[in-house]
Amino acid sequence: MRRRVASAVKPNPAHFALAKLEDLLQDRLFVCTQNVDDLHEQAGSKRVVHMHGELFKSRCDTCNRPPFRDTDSYALPAELPRCDCGGRIRPHICWFGEVPV
Ligand SMILES: [Zn+2]
């Protein structure tokens, strides 16, 4: 549901302003956001740190498989998607009560 909702949102002028500033300052600008959407990237930012993860990525809750791009919207699956290792696939975001990684 969160992916469906976030997919319908577009970057606002602030996102575009930061992307333009990044073009100007290059690596002297550090964009670190608590947002889990990809609006900064849609606006053109290239070096964004998502301290609470990224909604359009998933990861395994068991193994060290790197997070991967995932835009699927699971409609309350009877069985959660599984990794090759058997672990559960979950959104690559930090839920309330979890420590950002
Ligand atoms: Zn795994």
PDB file of N, CA and C and ligand atoms in Angstrom:
ATOM      1  N   MET A   1       0.831  -1.184   0.000  1.00  0.00           N
ATOM      2  CA  MET A   1       0.000   0.000   0.000  1.00  0.00           C
ATOM      3  C   MET A   1       0.878   1.251   0.000  1.00  0.00           C
ATOM      4  N   ARG A   2       1.913   1.239   0.832  1.00  0.00           N
ATOM      5  CA  ARG A   2       2.802   2.408   0.888  1.00  0.00           C
ATOM      6  C   ARG A   2       3.477   2.644  -0.451  1.00  0.00           C
ATOM      7  N   ARG A   3       3.866   1.589  -1.133  1.00  0.00           N
ATOM      8  CA  ARG A   3       4.504   1.753  -2.444  1.00  0.00           C
ATOM      9  C   ARG A   3       3.519   2.325  -3.451  1.00  0.00           C
ATOM     10  N   ARG A   4       2.295   1.861  -3.419  1.00  0.00           N
ATOM     11  CA  ARG A   4       1.284   2.394  -4.349  1.00  0.00           C
ATOM     12  C   ARG A   4       1.082   3.885  -4.109  1.00  0.00           C
ATOM     13  N   VAL A   5       0.947   4.281  -2.862  1.00  0.00           N
ATOM     14  CA  VAL A   5       0.713   5.686  -2.532  1.00  0.00           C
ATOM     15  C   VAL A   5       1.927   6.530  -2.929  1.00  0.00           C
ATOM     16  N   ALA A   6       3.125   6.054  -2.589  1.00  0.00           N
ATOM     17  CA  ALA A   6       4.339   6.824  -2.885  1.00  0.00           C
ATOM     18  C   ALA A   6       4.568   6.932  -4.392  1.00  0.00           C
ATOM     19  N   SER A   7       4.136   5.954  -5.150  1.00  0.00           N
ATOM     20  CA  SER A   7       4.322   5.985  -6.599  1.00  0.00           C
ATOM     21  C   SER A   7       3.540   7.113  -7.255  1.00  0.00           C
ATOM     22  N   ALA A   8       2.489   7.562  -6.603  1.00  0.00           N
ATOM     23  CA  ALA A   8       1.627   8.596  -7.187  1.00  0.00           C
ATOM     24  C   ALA A   8       2.114  10.016  -6.862  1.00  0.00           C
ATOM     25  N   VAL A   9       3.122  10.134  -6.019  1.00  0.00           N
ATOM     26  CA  VAL A   9       3.602  11.450  -5.579  1.00  0.00           C
ATOM     27  C   VAL A   9       4.773  11.884  -6.449  1.00  0.00           C
ATOM     28  N   LYS A  10       4.856  13.181  -6.694  1.00  0.00           N
ATOM     29  CA  LYS A  10       5.932  13.734  -7.527  1.00  0.00           C
ATOM     30  C   LYS A  10       6.794  14.679  -6.695  1.00  0.00           C
ATOM     31  N   PRO A  11       8.055  14.874  -7.110  1.00  0.00           N
ATOM     32  CA  PRO A  11       8.935  15.799  -6.382  1.00  0.00           C
ATOM     33  C   PRO A  11       8.365  17.211  -6.373  1.00  0.00           C
ATOM     34  N   ASN A  12       8.646  17.920  -5.285  1.00  0.00           N
ATOM     35  CA  ASN A  12       8.198  19.313  -5.201  1.00  0.00           C
ATOM     36  C   ASN A  12       9.379  20.239  -5.498  1.00  0.00           C
ATOM     37  N   PRO A  13       9.154  21.562  -5.534  1.00  0.00           N
ATOM     38  CA  PRO A  13      10.239  22.481  -5.873  1.00  0.00           C
ATOM     39  C   PRO A  13      11.463  22.357  -4.963  1.00  0.00           C
ATOM     40  N   ALA A  14      11.287  21.989  -3.709  1.00  0.00           N
ATOM     41  CA  ALA A  14      12.438  21.836  -2.803  1.00  0.00           C
ATOM     42  C   ALA A  14      13.330  20.672  -3.250  1.00  0.00           C
ATOM     43  N   HIS A  15      12.723  19.578  -3.697  1.00  0.00           N
ATOM     44  CA  HIS A  15      13.528  18.451  -4.188  1.00  0.00           C
ATOM     45  C   HIS A  15      14.362  18.886  -5.394  1.00  0.00           C
ATOM     46  N   PHE A  16      13.734  19.637  -6.317  1.00  0.00           N
ATOM     47  CA  PHE A  16      14.457  20.084  -7.509  1.00  0.00           C
ATOM     48  C   PHE A  16      15.545  21.098  -7.152  1.00  0.00           C
ATOM     49  N   ALA A  17      15.270  21.937  -6.157  1.00  0.00           N
ATOM     50  CA  ALA A  17      16.272  22.920  -5.732  1.00  0.00           C
ATOM     51  C   ALA A  17      17.502  22.219  -5.157  1.00  0.00           C
ATOM     52  N   LEU A  18      17.289  21.174  -4.362  1.00  0.00           N
ATOM     53  CA  LEU A  18      18.423  20.427  -3.799  1.00  0.00           C
ATOM     54  C   LEU A  18      19.210  19.709  -4.896  1.00  0.00           C
ATOM     55  N   ALA A  19      18.523  19.187  -5.885  1.00  0.00           N
ATOM     56  CA  ALA A  19      19.216  18.532  -6.996  1.00  0.00           C
ATOM     57  C   ALA A  19      20.061  19.542  -7.772  1.00  0.00           C
ATOM     58  N   LYS A  20      19.508  20.722  -7.958  1.00  0.00           N
ATOM     59  CA  LYS A  20      20.252  21.773  -8.661  1.00  0.00           C
ATOM     60  C   LYS A  20      21.462  22.203  -7.830  1.00  0.00           C
ATOM     61  N   LEU A  21      21.278  22.303  -6.528  1.00  0.00           N
ATOM     62  CA  LEU A  21      22.381  22.656  -5.642  1.00  0.00           C
ATOM     63  C   LEU A  21      23.468  21.584  -5.668  1.00  0.00           C
ATOM     64  N   GLU A  22      23.061  20.319  -5.750  1.00  0.00           N
ATOM     65  CA  GLU A  22      24.032  19.232  -5.843  1.00  0.00           C
ATOM     66  C   GLU A  22      24.831  19.341  -7.135  1.00  0.00           C
ATOM     67  N   ASP A  23      24.169  19.692  -8.239  1.00  0.00           N
ATOM     68  CA  ASP A  23      24.884  19.891  -9.503  1.00  0.00           C
ATOM     69  C   ASP A  23      25.966  20.957  -9.345  1.00  0.00           C
ATOM     70  N   LEU A  24      25.642  21.971  -8.593  1.00  0.00           N
ATOM     71  CA  LEU A  24      26.565  23.094  -8.401  1.00  0.00           C
ATOM     72  C   LEU A  24      27.698  22.738  -7.435  1.00  0.00           C
ATOM     73  N   LEU A  25      27.367  22.117  -6.324  1.00  0.00           N
ATOM     74  CA  LEU A  25      28.347  21.873  -5.259  1.00  0.00           C
ATOM     75  C   LEU A  25      28.991  20.488  -5.333  1.00  0.00           C
ATOM     76  N   GLN A  26      28.419  19.603  -6.133  1.00  0.00           N
ATOM     77  CA  GLN A  26      28.907  18.218  -6.249  1.00  0.00           C
ATOM     78  C   GLN A  26      28.993  17.560  -4.872  1.00  0.00           C
ATOM     79  N   ASP A  27      30.157  16.982  -4.547  1.00  0.00           N
ATOM     80  CA  ASP A  27      30.238  16.226  -3.288  1.00  0.00           C
ATOM     81  C   ASP A  27      30.400  17.113  -2.052  1.00  0.00           C
ATOM     82  N   ARG A  28      30.303  18.407  -2.218  1.00  0.00           N
ATOM     83  CA  ARG A  28      30.321  19.286  -1.045  1.00  0.00           C
ATOM     84  C   ARG A  28      28.920  19.441  -0.444  1.00  0.00           C
ATOM     85  N   LEU A  29      27.923  18.812  -1.065  1.00  0.00           N
ATOM     86  CA  LEU A  29      26.570  18.809  -0.519  1.00  0.00           C
ATOM     87  C   LEU A  29      26.246  17.389  -0.058  1.00  0.00           C
ATOM     88  N   PHE A  30      25.798  17.271   1.162  1.00  0.00           N
ATOM     89  CA  PHE A  30      25.421  15.975   1.727  1.00  0.00           C
ATOM     90  C   PHE A  30      23.922  15.990   1.978  1.00  0.00           C
ATOM     91  N   VAL A  31      23.177  15.224   1.195  1.00  0.00           N
ATOM     92  CA  VAL A  31      21.733  15.122   1.381  1.00  0.00           C
ATOM     93  C   VAL A  31      21.444  13.843   2.153  1.00  0.00           C
ATOM     94  N   CYS A  32      20.987  14.014   3.367  1.00  0.00           N
ATOM     95  CA  CYS A  32      20.618  12.883   4.227  1.00  0.00           C
ATOM     96  C   CYS A  32      19.163  13.110   4.626  1.00  0.00           C
ATOM     97  N   THR A  33      18.319  12.151   4.321  1.00  0.00           N
ATOM     98  CA  THR A  33      16.887  12.337   4.555  1.00  0.00           C
ATOM     99  C   THR A  33      16.305  11.205   5.396  1.00  0.00           C
ATOM    100  N   GLN A  34      15.264  11.536   6.128  1.00  0.00           N
ATOM    101  CA  GLN A  34      14.501  10.513   6.842  1.00  0.00           C
ATOM    102  C   GLN A  34      13.408   9.939   5.951  1.00  0.00           C
ATOM    103  N   ASN A  35      13.199  10.560   4.797  1.00  0.00           N
ATOM    104  CA  ASN A  35      12.151  10.099   3.886  1.00  0.00           C
ATOM    105  C   ASN A  35      12.546   8.770   3.258  1.00  0.00           C
ATOM    106  N   VAL A  36      11.582   7.872   3.107  1.00  0.00           N
ATOM    107  CA  VAL A  36      11.859   6.567   2.514  1.00  0.00           C
ATOM    108  C   VAL A  36      11.443   6.519   1.040  1.00  0.00           C
ATOM    109  N   ASP A  37      10.855   7.596   0.553  1.00  0.00           N
ATOM    110  CA  ASP A  37      10.466   7.626  -0.863  1.00  0.00           C
ATOM    111  C   ASP A  37      11.693   7.948  -1.717  1.00  0.00           C
ATOM    112  N   ASP A  38      11.494   8.019  -3.043  1.00  0.00           N
ATOM    113  CA  ASP A  38      12.609   8.301  -3.949  1.00  0.00           C
ATOM    114  C   ASP A  38      12.448   9.644  -4.659  1.00  0.00           C
ATOM    115  N   LEU A  39      11.795  10.582  -3.991  1.00  0.00           N
ATOM    116  CA  LEU A  39      11.528  11.877  -4.622  1.00  0.00           C
ATOM    117  C   LEU A  39      12.807  12.665  -4.884  1.00  0.00           C
ATOM    118  N   HIS A  40      13.800  12.571  -3.999  1.00  0.00           N
ATOM    119  CA  HIS A  40      15.072  13.257  -4.264  1.00  0.00           C
ATOM    120  C   HIS A  40      15.707  12.707  -5.545  1.00  0.00           C
ATOM    121  N   GLU A  41      15.717  11.404  -5.688  1.00  0.00           N
ATOM    122  CA  GLU A  41      16.299  10.784  -6.880  1.00  0.00           C
ATOM    123  C   GLU A  41      15.491  11.156  -8.131  1.00  0.00           C
ATOM    124  N   GLN A  42      14.163  11.158  -8.020  1.00  0.00           N
ATOM    125  CA  GLN A  42      13.334  11.559  -9.167  1.00  0.00           C
ATOM    126  C   GLN A  42      13.635  12.981  -9.602  1.00  0.00           C
ATOM    127  N   ALA A  43      13.994  13.828  -8.639  1.00  0.00           N
ATOM    128  CA  ALA A  43      14.299  15.228  -8.961  1.00  0.00           C
ATOM    129  C   ALA A  43      15.699  15.377  -9.532  1.00  0.00           C
ATOM    130  N   GLY A  44      16.522  14.329  -9.437  1.00  0.00           N
ATOM    131  CA  GLY A  44      17.854  14.387 -10.027  1.00  0.00           C
ATOM    132  C   GLY A  44      19.007  14.284  -9.043  1.00  0.00           C
ATOM    133  N   SER A  45      18.738  14.225  -7.756  1.00  0.00           N
ATOM    134  CA  SER A  45      19.821  14.049  -6.786  1.00  0.00           C
ATOM    135  C   SER A  45      20.453  12.670  -6.977  1.00  0.00           C
ATOM    136  N   LYS A  46      21.775  12.631  -6.839  1.00  0.00           N
ATOM    137  CA  LYS A  46      22.487  11.381  -7.097  1.00  0.00           C
ATOM    138  C   LYS A  46      23.134  10.786  -5.856  1.00  0.00           C
ATOM    139  N   ARG A  47      23.399  11.616  -4.852  1.00  0.00           N
ATOM    140  CA  ARG A  47      24.095  11.110  -3.659  1.00  0.00           C
ATOM    141  C   ARG A  47      23.213  11.339  -2.432  1.00  0.00           C
ATOM    142  N   VAL A  48      22.181  10.559  -2.318  1.00  0.00           N
ATOM    143  CA  VAL A  48      21.231  10.707  -1.217  1.00  0.00           C
ATOM    144  C   VAL A  48      21.419   9.556  -0.227  1.00  0.00           C
ATOM    145  N   VAL A  49      21.505   9.889   1.037  1.00  0.00           N
ATOM    146  CA  VAL A  49      21.553   8.879   2.082  1.00  0.00           C
ATOM    147  C   VAL A  49      20.174   8.835   2.742  1.00  0.00           C
ATOM    148  N   HIS A  50      19.554   7.676   2.689  1.00  0.00           N
ATOM    149  CA  HIS A  50      18.226   7.479   3.292  1.00  0.00           C
ATOM    150  C   HIS A  50      18.434   6.816   4.646  1.00  0.00           C
ATOM    151  N   MET A  51      18.441   7.620   5.698  1.00  0.00           N
ATOM    152  CA  MET A  51      18.784   7.065   7.010  1.00  0.00           C
ATOM    153  C   MET A  51      17.740   6.079   7.545  1.00  0.00           C
ATOM    154  N   HIS A  52      16.536   6.105   7.027  1.00  0.00           N
ATOM    155  CA  HIS A  52      15.518   5.146   7.445  1.00  0.00           C
ATOM    156  C   HIS A  52      15.197   4.144   6.344  1.00  0.00           C
ATOM    157  N   GLY A  53      16.097   4.022   5.376  1.00  0.00           N
ATOM    158  CA  GLY A  53      15.926   3.049   4.320  1.00  0.00           C
ATOM    159  C   GLY A  53      15.175   3.587   3.121  1.00  0.00           C
ATOM    160  N   GLU A  54      14.870   2.669   2.204  1.00  0.00           N
ATOM    161  CA  GLU A  54      14.235   3.037   0.942  1.00  0.00           C
ATOM    162  C   GLU A  54      13.034   2.130   0.688  1.00  0.00           C
ATOM    163  N   LEU A  55      11.885   2.764   0.517  1.00  0.00           N
ATOM    164  CA  LEU A  55      10.626   2.038   0.337  1.00  0.00           C
ATOM    165  C   LEU A  55      10.633   1.157  -0.905  1.00  0.00           C
ATOM    166  N   PHE A  56      11.330   1.577  -1.954  1.00  0.00           N
ATOM    167  CA  PHE A  56      11.318   0.825  -3.203  1.00  0.00           C
ATOM    168  C   PHE A  56      12.471  -0.178  -3.289  1.00  0.00           C
ATOM    169  N   LYS A  57      12.969  -0.562  -2.130  1.00  0.00           N
ATOM    170  CA  LYS A  57      13.923  -1.662  -2.036  1.00  0.00           C
ATOM    171  C   LYS A  57      13.398  -2.645  -0.994  1.00  0.00           C
ATOM    172  N   SER A  58      13.838  -3.896  -1.125  1.00  0.00           N
ATOM    173  CA  SER A  58      13.512  -4.933  -0.150  1.00  0.00           C
ATOM    174  C   SER A  58      14.796  -5.593   0.284  1.00  0.00           C
ATOM    175  N   ARG A  59      14.707  -6.296   1.395  1.00  0.00           N
ATOM    176  CA  ARG A  59      15.859  -7.063   1.873  1.00  0.00           C
ATOM    177  C   ARG A  59      15.359  -8.309   2.594  1.00  0.00           C
ATOM    178  N   CYS A  60      16.277  -9.215   2.807  1.00  0.00           N
ATOM    179  CA  CYS A  60      15.973 -10.440   3.543  1.00  0.00           C
ATOM    180  C   CYS A  60      16.115 -10.149   5.036  1.00  0.00           C
ATOM    181  N   ASP A  61      15.240 -10.746   5.840  1.00  0.00           N
ATOM    182  CA  ASP A  61      15.347 -10.526   7.290  1.00  0.00           C
ATOM    183  C   ASP A  61      16.308 -11.500   7.951  1.00  0.00           C
ATOM    184  N   THR A  62      16.957 -12.343   7.140  1.00  0.00           N
ATOM    185  CA  THR A  62      17.813 -13.377   7.718  1.00  0.00           C
ATOM    186  C   THR A  62      19.274 -13.292   7.253  1.00  0.00           C
ATOM    187  N   CYS A  63      19.485 -13.242   5.942  1.00  0.00           N
ATOM    188  CA  CYS A  63      20.860 -13.308   5.437  1.00  0.00           C
ATOM    189  C   CYS A  63      21.385 -11.908   5.092  1.00  0.00           C
ATOM    190  N   ASN A  64      22.595 -11.847   4.617  1.00  0.00           N
ATOM    191  CA  ASN A  64      23.244 -10.580   4.293  1.00  0.00           C
ATOM    192  C   ASN A  64      23.093 -10.183   2.833  1.00  0.00           C
ATOM    193  N   ARG A  65      22.136 -10.774   2.147  1.00  0.00           N
ATOM    194  CA  ARG A  65      21.859 -10.394   0.757  1.00  0.00           C
ATOM    195  C   ARG A  65      21.665  -8.883   0.707  1.00  0.00           C
ATOM    196  N   PRO A  66      22.353  -8.193  -0.218  1.00  0.00           N
ATOM    197  CA  PRO A  66      22.190  -6.732  -0.278  1.00  0.00           C
ATOM    198  C   PRO A  66      20.749  -6.343  -0.626  1.00  0.00           C
ATOM    199  N   PRO A  67      20.278  -5.204  -0.117  1.00  0.00           N
ATOM    200  CA  PRO A  67      18.948  -4.711  -0.507  1.00  0.00           C
ATOM    201  C   PRO A  67      18.861  -4.596  -2.026  1.00  0.00           C
ATOM    202  N   PHE A  68      17.688  -4.862  -2.557  1.00  0.00           N
ATOM    203  CA  PHE A  68      17.504  -4.849  -4.008  1.00  0.00           C
ATOM    204  C   PHE A  68      16.261  -4.051  -4.369  1.00  0.00           C
ATOM    205  N   ARG A  69      16.255  -3.498  -5.590  1.00  0.00           N
ATOM    206  CA  ARG A  69      15.117  -2.717  -6.076  1.00  0.00           C
ATOM    207  C   ARG A  69      13.889  -3.611  -6.117  1.00  0.00           C
ATOM    208  N   ASP A  70      12.778  -3.125  -5.573  1.00  0.00           N
ATOM    209  CA  ASP A  70      11.542  -3.902  -5.529  1.00  0.00           C
ATOM    210  C   ASP A  70      10.377  -2.926  -5.519  1.00  0.00           C
ATOM    211  N   THR A  71       9.622  -2.928  -6.587  1.00  0.00           N
ATOM    212  CA  THR A  71       8.485  -2.023  -6.681  1.00  0.00           C
ATOM    213  C   THR A  71       7.166  -2.760  -6.561  1.00  0.00           C
ATOM    214  N   ASP A  72       7.229  -4.054  -6.268  1.00  0.00           N
ATOM    215  CA  ASP A  72       5.994  -4.835  -6.138  1.00  0.00           C
ATOM    216  C   ASP A  72       5.158  -4.324  -4.975  1.00  0.00           C
ATOM    217  N   SER A  73       3.867  -4.334  -5.165  1.00  0.00           N
ATOM    218  CA  SER A  73       2.926  -4.038  -4.090  1.00  0.00           C
ATOM    219  C   SER A  73       2.210  -5.334  -3.751  1.00  0.00           C
ATOM    220  N   TYR A  74       2.550  -5.881  -2.630  1.00  0.00           N
ATOM    221  CA  TYR A  74       1.934  -7.136  -2.232  1.00  0.00           C
ATOM    222  C   TYR A  74       0.609  -6.827  -1.560  1.00  0.00           C
ATOM    223  N   ALA A  75      -0.457  -7.382  -2.099  1.00  0.00           N
ATOM    224  CA  ALA A  75      -1.787  -7.146  -1.553  1.00  0.00           C
ATOM    225  C   ALA A  75      -2.080  -8.184  -0.481  1.00  0.00           C
ATOM    226  N   LEU A  76      -1.587  -7.929   0.708  1.00  0.00           N
ATOM    227  CA  LEU A  76      -1.783  -8.818   1.841  1.00  0.00           C
ATOM    228  C   LEU A  76      -1.580 -10.276   1.452  1.00  0.00           C
ATOM    229  N   PRO A  77      -0.370 -10.633   1.090  1.00  0.00           N
ATOM    230  CA  PRO A  77      -0.126 -12.011   0.638  1.00  0.00           C
ATOM    231  C   PRO A  77      -0.375 -13.006   1.753  1.00  0.00           C
ATOM    232  N   ALA A  78      -0.930 -14.117   1.371  1.00  0.00           N
ATOM    233  CA  ALA A  78      -1.156 -15.178   2.344  1.00  0.00           C
ATOM    234  C   ALA A  78       0.180 -15.646   2.908  1.00  0.00           C
ATOM    235  N   GLU A  79       1.201 -15.593   2.049  1.00  0.00           N
ATOM    236  CA  GLU A  79       2.531 -16.009   2.473  1.00  0.00           C
ATOM    237  C   GLU A  79       3.515 -14.937   2.014  1.00  0.00           C
ATOM    238  N   LEU A  80       4.314 -14.447   2.924  1.00  0.00           N
ATOM    239  CA  LEU A  80       5.275 -13.403   2.573  1.00  0.00           C
ATOM    240  C   LEU A  80       6.292 -13.950   1.575  1.00  0.00           C
ATOM    241  N   PRO A  81       6.779 -13.061   0.683  1.00  0.00           N
ATOM    242  CA  PRO A  81       7.812 -13.522  -0.245  1.00  0.00           C
ATOM    243  C   PRO A  81       9.042 -13.988   0.538  1.00  0.00           C
ATOM    244  N   ARG A  82       9.708 -14.991  -0.009  1.00  0.00           N
ATOM    245  CA  ARG A  82      10.868 -15.595   0.653  1.00  0.00           C
ATOM    246  C   ARG A  82      12.136 -15.414  -0.163  1.00  0.00           C
ATOM    247  N   CYS A  83      13.221 -15.296   0.538  1.00  0.00           N
ATOM    248  CA  CYS A  83      14.557 -15.256  -0.045  1.00  0.00           C
ATOM    249  C   CYS A  83      14.987 -16.689  -0.361  1.00  0.00           C
ATOM    250  N   ASP A  84      16.023 -16.829  -1.170  1.00  0.00           N
ATOM    251  CA  ASP A  84      16.569 -18.159  -1.467  1.00  0.00           C
ATOM    252  C   ASP A  84      17.026 -18.876  -0.200  1.00  0.00           C
ATOM    253  N   CYS A  85      17.399 -18.094   0.834  1.00  0.00           N
ATOM    254  CA  CYS A  85      17.875 -18.708   2.084  1.00  0.00           C
ATOM    255  C   CYS A  85      16.714 -19.157   2.979  1.00  0.00           C
ATOM    256  N   GLY A  86      15.484 -18.800   2.606  1.00  0.00           N
ATOM    257  CA  GLY A  86      14.315 -19.156   3.405  1.00  0.00           C
ATOM    258  C   GLY A  86      13.808 -18.018   4.270  1.00  0.00           C
ATOM    259  N   GLY A  87      14.622 -16.962   4.411  1.00  0.00           N
ATOM    260  CA  GLY A  87      14.202 -15.803   5.198  1.00  0.00           C
ATOM    261  C   GLY A  87      13.058 -15.061   4.519  1.00  0.00           C
ATOM    262  N   ARG A  88      12.400 -14.213   5.297  1.00  0.00           N
ATOM    263  CA  ARG A  88      11.293 -13.426   4.755  1.00  0.00           C
ATOM    264  C   ARG A  88      11.822 -12.149   4.106  1.00  0.00           C
ATOM    265  N   ILE A  89      11.239 -11.810   2.954  1.00  0.00           N
ATOM    266  CA  ILE A  89      11.580 -10.557   2.279  1.00  0.00           C
ATOM    267  C   ILE A  89      10.730  -9.454   2.885  1.00  0.00           C
ATOM    268  N   ARG A  90      11.376  -8.353   3.239  1.00  0.00           N
ATOM    269  CA  ARG A  90      10.670  -7.228   3.861  1.00  0.00           C
ATOM    270  C   ARG A  90      11.125  -5.928   3.217  1.00  0.00           C
ATOM    271  N   PRO A  91      10.322  -4.885   3.350  1.00  0.00           N
ATOM    272  CA  PRO A  91      10.758  -3.588   2.815  1.00  0.00           C
ATOM    273  C   PRO A  91      12.071  -3.162   3.478  1.00  0.00           C
ATOM    274  N   HIS A  92      12.901  -2.491   2.708  1.00  0.00           N
ATOM    275  CA  HIS A  92      14.197  -2.019   3.213  1.00  0.00           C
ATOM    276  C   HIS A  92      14.001  -0.655   3.890  1.00  0.00           C
ATOM    277  N   ILE A  93      13.144  -0.653   4.885  1.00  0.00           N
ATOM    278  CA  ILE A  93      12.918   0.563   5.656  1.00  0.00           C
ATOM    279  C   ILE A  93      12.967   0.218   7.142  1.00  0.00           C
ATOM    280  N   CYS A  94      13.190   1.251   7.923  1.00  0.00           N
ATOM    281  CA  CYS A  94      13.310   1.094   9.358  1.00  0.00           C
ATOM    282  C   CYS A  94      11.933   1.313   9.982  1.00  0.00           C
ATOM    283  N   TRP A  95      11.382   0.285  10.579  1.00  0.00           N
ATOM    284  CA  TRP A  95      10.085   0.401  11.238  1.00  0.00           C
ATOM    285  C   TRP A  95      10.253   1.087  12.587  1.00  0.00           C
ATOM    286  N   PHE A  96       9.162   1.546  13.149  1.00  0.00           N
ATOM    287  CA  PHE A  96       9.199   2.145  14.478  1.00  0.00           C
ATOM    288  C   PHE A  96       9.755   1.118  15.469  1.00  0.00           C
ATOM    289  N   GLY A  97      10.684   1.564  16.296  1.00  0.00           N
ATOM    290  CA  GLY A  97      11.281   0.684  17.283  1.00  0.00           C
ATOM    291  C   GLY A  97      12.552   0.014  16.815  1.00  0.00           C
ATOM    292  N   GLU A  98      12.843   0.058  15.489  1.00  0.00           N
ATOM    293  CA  GLU A  98      14.071  -0.528  14.968  1.00  0.00           C
ATOM    294  C   GLU A  98      15.167   0.538  14.937  1.00  0.00           C
ATOM    295  N   VAL A  99      16.392   0.084  14.944  1.00  0.00           N
ATOM    296  CA  VAL A  99      17.533   0.993  14.852  1.00  0.00           C
ATOM    297  C   VAL A  99      17.932   1.103  13.387  1.00  0.00           C
ATOM    298  N   PRO A 100      18.074   2.338  12.868  1.00  0.00           N
ATOM    299  CA  PRO A 100      18.518   2.493  11.468  1.00  0.00           C
ATOM    300  C   PRO A 100      19.852   1.786  11.257  1.00  0.00           C
ATOM    301  N   VAL A 101      19.983   1.094  10.125  1.00  0.00           N
ATOM    302  CA  VAL A 101      21.243   0.393   9.799  1.00  0.00           C
ATOM    303  C   VAL A 101      21.942   1.042   8.627  1.00  0.00           C
TER     304      VAL A 101
HETATM  305 ZN    ZN B   1      18.137 -14.398   2.677  1.00  0.00          ZN
END
